[in-house]
Amino acid sequence: MQYRIDKKSGNKLSVLGFGCMRFPGALGRIDMRKTEELVMTAIAGGMNYFDTAYIYPGSEEALGTILGKNKVRDKVYIATKLPLIATKSSEDFEKFFNKSLERLRTDYIDYYLLHMLTDTDQWQRLKALGIEDWIAGKKKSGQIRQIGFSYHGKQDDFLRIVDDYPWEFCQIQYNYSDENFQAGVTGLRKAAEKMPVVIMEPLLGGRLADALPKDAVGIFKKARPDLSPAAWGLNWVWNQNEVSLLLSGMSNMAQLEENMRLADKALPGMLAEGDKDVYRQVLEVINKAYRIRCTGCNYCMPCPKGVNIPGCFAGYNATFSIGYVAGMQQFITSTGVTSEKTGSPGHCVKCGKCESHCPQHLPIIKNLEIVRKKMEPLWFRAGIAIGRKFLGRGRGEKNSV
Ligand code: SF4
Ligand code: SF4
């Protein structure tokens, strides 16, 4: 495992951090046996940075339980986050922070983030609520060791926020397809002059790994048959000196082991000159294939009408990356569009609840309409309606396909 020094605290951080949003499990329940195996293997392999959040379902409890049971709390740095989306008053700062401590079974947080700052207005609102005094109190008491923020917004606002407070770290979305998106490379370099920068979404929710279009996989394989698309994605991030560490949401042992092997050699300047052209060719394929930039993070869920928003977008994108029939199969499986209780885009009532939660700022309502037109053409909807009638189901359903 390679390490890079956090210049604010002097901490030696593993270049690979564990993103705890995607612990293994199903139907909203974390598989504790598998998760413990992963977390303890990661620690044994030298990983020391674990990133969770108040709003990741079950994640703080799972991490706290595992670290407590194995008595390894003091071997790791815990990063967790204040859920700005639910913070309405200054009392909420304390309430959410104490709940995180309780779930994590600890009395301090090593790296505490304001979760998902999106613009300067939001930062000003927090200042008006007294966030600076609250942070000062927590720093004085030692309950917060390092204070930072995670960011999903425009670059100019990011740069203003970086300059407006003595932050001790920040976390941005960054990967080879997002070099000029959100904070981007300019934001990374400016922030890194002052503080450690943690990278999230290095593989864009898997879109740059297992979900990569076949043609793009072929380009990578031709250039270096020994490297997977995930390895290409992570190496691109680690290659940059300004990056302190990257977070990867590993949900099985094969992913963890591969990432740890890569992290053994993760040095700045590790890429060869000719590699740049390989990334450029891959990006051309990706940009043609991924029409909707959904990372599958689920922040927009649940939809009150049951629309499977990320499932709709993944199926739609798949029609461009792996073909119409395979994409359609994926869409049908993930939305259950042929069943009575479907997550079809046709159920959207345009309430707008989802859009403000999307870190990628996607126009979800408009995109669902695009998906509906392509994935549920008239002949398809007619076929489903006839099928339901024949089976005597679906009576009284409004707006369903
Ligand atoms: S706008 Fe549509 S998809 Fe979004 S939450 Fe409302 S009903 Fe669901
Ligand atoms: S639509 Fe936005 S919030 Fe929802 S899963 Fe995709 S990226 Fe995440």
XYZ file of C-alpha atoms and ligand atoms in Angstrom:
417
model
C 0.000 0.000 0.000
C 1.248 3.447 -0.906
C 0.608 6.383 1.430
C 0.471 10.122 0.925
C 0.869 12.658 3.717
C -2.029 14.894 4.718
C -0.130 18.174 4.907
C -2.648 19.739 7.308
C -2.553 17.070 10.004
C 0.577 15.076 9.175
C -1.550 11.901 8.946
C -0.219 9.187 6.635
C -3.213 8.272 4.476
C -3.498 5.116 2.372
C -3.930 6.102 -1.290
C -6.895 3.724 -1.422
C -9.800 4.647 0.841
C -12.806 2.424 1.462
C -16.037 4.007 0.200
C -18.648 2.503 2.540
C -21.709 3.450 0.484
C -21.751 0.166 -1.383
C -21.190 -2.438 1.332
C -22.380 -5.874 0.135
C -25.998 -6.795 0.783
C -29.412 -6.974 -0.811
C -32.832 -5.361 -0.427
C -31.419 -2.548 1.717
C -29.813 -4.920 4.259
C -26.048 -5.014 4.659
C -24.508 -8.483 4.697
C -22.474 -8.141 7.890
C -20.427 -11.319 7.436
C -19.194 -10.304 3.988
C -18.732 -6.671 5.022
C -16.643 -7.600 8.055
C -14.459 -9.829 5.881
C -13.893 -6.960 3.441
C -13.220 -4.306 6.080
C -10.804 -6.487 8.046
C -8.962 -7.616 4.891
C -8.634 -3.963 3.883
C -7.181 -3.015 7.275
C -4.797 -5.980 7.210
C -3.664 -4.803 3.760
C -2.807 -1.336 5.090
C -5.929 0.667 4.211
C -6.617 3.238 6.904
C -9.308 5.592 5.524
C -13.002 4.631 5.686
C -15.568 6.998 4.236
C -19.198 6.728 5.267
C -22.095 9.184 5.732
C -25.135 9.779 7.910
C -27.382 9.172 4.927
C -25.849 5.904 3.639
C -28.404 3.371 4.856
C -26.937 1.168 7.596
C -23.351 2.082 6.676
C -22.297 3.956 9.837
C -23.740 1.248 12.101
C -22.075 -1.523 10.104
C -18.668 0.174 10.144
C -18.934 1.068 13.843
C -19.964 -2.477 14.759
C -17.075 -4.054 12.835
C -14.412 -1.649 14.121
C -15.699 -2.027 17.691
C -15.961 -5.813 17.593
C -12.421 -6.177 16.230
C -10.989 -3.406 18.444
C -9.409 -1.572 15.505
C -10.978 1.874 15.844
C -7.588 3.453 16.547
C -6.009 1.868 13.445
C -8.189 3.778 10.993
C -9.372 7.250 10.107
C -13.146 7.542 9.941
C -14.697 10.069 7.579
C -18.404 10.758 7.887
C -20.718 13.553 6.848
C -23.298 16.058 8.030
C -26.428 15.599 5.868
C -26.914 19.163 4.620
C -30.006 18.102 2.737
C -31.796 17.457 6.055
C -30.190 20.276 8.061
C -32.704 23.042 8.684
C -31.475 24.608 11.944
C -28.332 24.937 14.064
C -29.723 22.283 16.452
C -29.557 19.816 13.572
C -25.724 20.061 13.448
C -25.475 18.624 16.944
C -28.289 16.113 16.487
C -26.843 14.518 13.332
C -23.265 14.608 14.646
C -24.202 12.838 17.909
C -26.152 10.196 16.005
C -23.112 9.523 13.813
C -20.908 9.128 16.914
C -23.414 6.703 18.413
C -23.708 4.619 15.249
C -19.951 4.559 14.732
C -19.328 3.702 18.414
C -16.707 6.382 18.766
C -16.295 9.686 20.589
C -14.499 11.531 17.786
C -14.504 11.753 13.983
C -11.163 12.011 12.194
C -12.477 13.604 9.001
C -15.891 15.292 9.180
C -17.461 16.646 6.003
C -20.332 18.924 5.159
C -22.039 16.552 2.768
C -22.700 17.681 -0.785
C -22.141 21.411 -0.838
C -23.482 22.533 -4.187
C -22.946 26.294 -4.336
C -21.982 29.434 -2.425
C -25.622 30.184 -1.499
C -25.802 26.944 0.413
C -22.519 27.730 2.177
C -23.827 31.224 3.106
C -27.009 29.646 4.492
C -24.918 27.369 6.721
C -22.839 30.314 7.878
C -26.025 32.189 8.773
C -27.070 29.168 10.856
C -23.794 29.401 12.801
C -21.849 26.498 11.306
C -18.479 28.221 11.843
C -19.008 28.577 15.613
C -20.297 25.027 15.826
C -17.218 23.676 14.020
C -14.925 25.764 16.247
C -16.547 24.197 19.337
C -16.171 20.671 17.990
C -12.545 21.253 17.025
C -11.797 22.647 20.500
C -13.374 19.649 22.207
C -11.475 17.260 19.905
C -14.664 15.616 18.650
C -13.834 16.704 15.103
C -10.193 16.268 14.153
C -10.253 17.549 10.540
C -13.089 19.524 8.951
C -13.887 19.490 5.244
C -16.652 19.324 2.676
C -17.707 17.186 -0.244
C -18.659 19.038 -3.385
C -20.955 18.625 -6.368
C -21.384 21.938 -8.110
C -19.799 24.383 -10.518
C -16.098 25.128 -10.551
C -16.326 28.875 -9.804
C -18.425 28.295 -6.682
C -16.006 25.580 -5.588
C -13.073 27.969 -5.816
C -14.948 30.606 -3.802
C -15.834 28.103 -1.069
C -12.235 26.845 -0.926
C -11.048 30.429 -0.301
C -13.775 31.363 2.170
C -12.848 29.153 5.138
C -9.730 27.471 6.592
C -10.791 24.003 5.441
C -8.580 21.067 6.357
C -9.580 18.837 3.432
C -12.146 18.521 0.680
C -13.668 15.769 -1.430
C -14.490 16.101 -5.125
C -15.758 13.942 -7.985
C -12.880 13.322 -10.373
C -11.984 10.743 -13.016
C -10.782 10.661 -16.626
C -14.233 11.441 -17.975
C -14.779 14.319 -15.494
C -11.520 16.198 -15.907
C -13.439 19.373 -16.687
C -16.695 18.656 -14.853
C -17.718 20.160 -11.460
C -14.507 21.170 -9.563
C -12.430 19.589 -12.342
C -8.678 19.689 -12.740
C -8.504 23.435 -12.024
C -10.407 22.951 -8.763
C -8.213 20.003 -7.810
C -4.997 21.952 -8.335
C -6.183 25.078 -6.529
C -7.544 23.137 -3.553
C -4.429 20.949 -3.330
C -2.295 24.057 -2.773
C -4.066 24.446 0.571
C -5.341 21.062 1.730
C -5.547 17.333 1.034
C -8.019 16.435 -1.709
C -9.967 13.177 -1.501
C -11.390 11.840 -4.758
C -14.827 10.268 -5.003
C -16.345 8.569 -8.049
C -12.952 7.606 -9.561
C -14.865 5.037 -11.646
C -18.089 7.031 -11.912
C -20.228 4.520 -10.030
C -18.801 1.622 -12.086
C -19.499 3.259 -15.449
C -15.740 3.328 -16.081
C -15.308 -0.278 -14.927
C -17.708 -3.173 -15.501
C -20.256 -1.011 -17.314
C -17.786 0.309 -19.880
C -18.858 -0.120 -23.525
C -17.280 -3.140 -25.249
C -15.375 -1.012 -27.752
C -13.786 0.994 -24.956
C -12.774 -2.202 -23.134
C -11.157 -3.343 -26.399
C -9.067 -0.165 -26.633
C -7.767 -0.597 -23.088
C -7.058 -4.318 -23.606
C -5.157 -3.679 -26.821
C -2.935 -1.136 -25.094
C -2.279 -3.174 -21.925
C -3.846 -6.675 -21.818
C -2.812 -7.058 -18.165
C -4.897 -4.099 -16.913
C -8.668 -4.062 -16.350
C -10.753 -0.958 -17.171
C -11.013 -0.328 -13.405
C -7.209 -0.349 -13.147
C -6.972 2.192 -15.971
C -9.507 4.400 -14.180
C -7.829 4.290 -10.765
C -4.311 4.710 -12.170
C -5.397 7.873 -13.997
C -6.414 9.438 -10.670
C -3.387 8.237 -8.691
C -1.073 9.515 -11.409
C -1.813 13.054 -10.194
C 0.358 14.429 -7.471
C -2.425 16.713 -6.198
C -4.592 13.725 -5.197
C -4.211 12.548 -1.596
C -6.340 9.436 -1.865
C -9.247 8.033 -3.805
C -12.351 6.288 -2.515
C -13.534 3.071 -4.039
C -16.835 1.440 -3.100
C -15.701 -2.172 -3.081
C -18.464 -4.704 -2.553
C -16.669 -7.997 -3.124
C -13.296 -9.561 -2.373
C -12.145 -9.662 -6.010
C -12.568 -5.878 -6.335
C -10.837 -5.250 -3.030
C -7.891 -7.478 -3.850
C -7.421 -5.979 -7.308
C -7.582 -2.432 -5.929
C -5.103 -3.221 -3.159
C -2.664 -4.713 -5.684
C -2.952 -1.517 -7.744
C -2.553 0.665 -4.651
C 0.828 -0.984 -3.986
C 2.145 0.773 -7.098
C 0.082 3.946 -7.055
C 2.650 6.667 -7.552
C 2.326 10.163 -9.003
C 3.579 10.293 -12.590
C 3.117 6.552 -13.074
C 1.432 6.759 -16.504
C 3.401 6.510 -19.742
C 3.201 9.332 -22.287
C 1.332 7.129 -24.806
C -1.396 6.348 -22.239
C -2.976 9.771 -22.748
C -3.970 8.808 -26.268
C -5.563 5.585 -25.003
C -7.776 7.550 -22.562
C -8.694 9.973 -25.354
C -9.858 7.138 -27.612
C -11.837 5.523 -24.789
C -13.506 8.827 -23.958
C -14.735 9.181 -27.519
C -16.515 5.832 -27.196
C -17.922 6.658 -23.748
C -19.298 10.015 -24.807
C -21.200 8.362 -27.632
C -22.535 5.575 -25.414
C -23.576 7.330 -22.194
C -26.307 9.761 -23.049
C -27.455 10.303 -19.447
C -24.672 10.862 -16.911
C -26.306 8.973 -14.050
C -23.811 7.320 -11.667
C -26.424 5.120 -9.961
C -25.746 6.744 -6.569
C -29.444 6.455 -5.553
C -29.496 9.869 -3.841
C -32.714 10.637 -5.751
C -34.453 7.582 -4.352
C -36.981 6.601 -3.195
C -39.381 8.198 -5.632
C -42.836 8.540 -4.018
C -44.355 7.029 -7.158
C -41.964 4.103 -7.234
C -40.068 5.118 -10.371
C -36.706 3.320 -10.470
C -34.820 6.393 -11.656
C -31.263 4.976 -11.867
C -32.631 1.718 -13.322
C -34.422 3.619 -16.102
C -31.257 5.546 -16.981
C -28.981 2.488 -16.829
C -31.231 0.535 -19.206
C -31.486 3.473 -21.599
C -27.705 4.008 -21.631
C -27.150 0.294 -22.150
C -29.020 0.439 -25.466
C -26.193 2.650 -26.763
C -23.311 0.794 -25.112
C -24.319 -2.864 -25.541
C -27.194 -2.756 -28.043
C -30.961 -2.209 -28.077
C -32.076 -5.734 -27.189
C -29.645 -6.151 -24.287
C -30.439 -2.636 -23.059
C -34.168 -3.344 -23.266
C -33.711 -6.545 -21.255
C -31.846 -4.581 -18.599
C -34.566 -1.898 -18.564
C -37.344 -4.489 -18.195
C -35.524 -6.275 -15.367
C -34.650 -3.169 -13.393
C -37.979 -1.380 -13.753
C -40.216 -4.456 -13.621
C -42.136 -2.730 -16.375
C -44.164 -5.799 -17.273
C -45.338 -6.374 -13.705
C -48.144 -4.658 -11.831
C -45.894 -2.791 -9.414
C -43.582 -1.249 -11.932
C -40.849 1.379 -11.594
C -41.586 2.580 -15.111
C -40.783 6.210 -16.071
C -44.460 6.535 -16.991
C -45.337 6.757 -13.293
C -43.485 10.042 -12.854
C -45.895 12.817 -11.823
C -43.206 15.522 -12.178
C -43.259 16.437 -8.470
C -39.570 17.405 -8.711
C -38.618 15.829 -5.358
C -35.749 13.911 -6.943
C -33.976 16.631 -8.903
C -32.665 18.681 -5.977
C -31.005 15.534 -4.548
C -29.023 14.650 -7.671
C -25.274 15.347 -7.275
C -24.891 15.292 -11.068
C -27.639 17.944 -11.410
C -29.454 15.873 -13.991
C -32.782 17.125 -15.362
C -34.377 13.884 -14.168
C -37.944 14.651 -15.232
C -36.918 15.579 -18.775
C -34.618 12.569 -18.999
C -37.349 10.191 -17.832
C -39.526 11.456 -20.659
C -36.712 10.737 -23.143
C -36.306 7.251 -21.668
C -40.042 6.603 -21.808
C -40.225 7.521 -25.476
C -37.359 5.231 -26.426
C -37.929 2.325 -24.039
C -41.722 2.307 -23.951
C -42.896 3.133 -27.448
C -46.609 2.979 -28.186
C -46.519 -0.604 -29.517
C -44.750 -1.713 -26.338
C -47.268 -0.015 -24.047
C -50.161 -1.447 -26.044
C -48.660 -4.934 -25.757
C -48.282 -4.625 -21.987
C -51.839 -3.266 -21.599
C -53.284 -6.149 -23.617
C -51.209 -8.623 -21.605
C -52.505 -7.195 -18.321
C -56.086 -7.217 -19.544
C -55.734 -10.810 -20.647
C -54.402 -11.733 -17.217
C -57.076 -9.614 -15.484
C -54.582 -7.322 -13.757
C -53.728 -3.649 -13.565
C -57.303 -2.345 -13.080
C -57.399 1.113 -11.624
C -53.709 1.821 -12.275
C -53.269 5.332 -13.424
C -50.450 6.377 -15.661
C -48.966 2.887 -15.865
C -47.644 1.512 -19.126
S -40.332 13.973 -10.315
Fe -41.056 11.960 -10.974
S -39.316 10.608 -10.665
Fe -38.885 12.476 -9.504
S -39.637 11.987 -7.440
Fe -41.332 13.011 -8.522
S -42.535 11.315 -9.398
Fe -40.539 10.467 -8.819
S -30.309 10.428 -11.230
Fe -28.740 11.551 -10.062
S -29.228 11.111 -7.915
Fe -30.316 9.615 -9.143
S -28.979 7.837 -9.206
Fe -28.538 9.062 -11.040
S -26.846 10.416 -10.459
Fe -27.705 9.591 -8.559
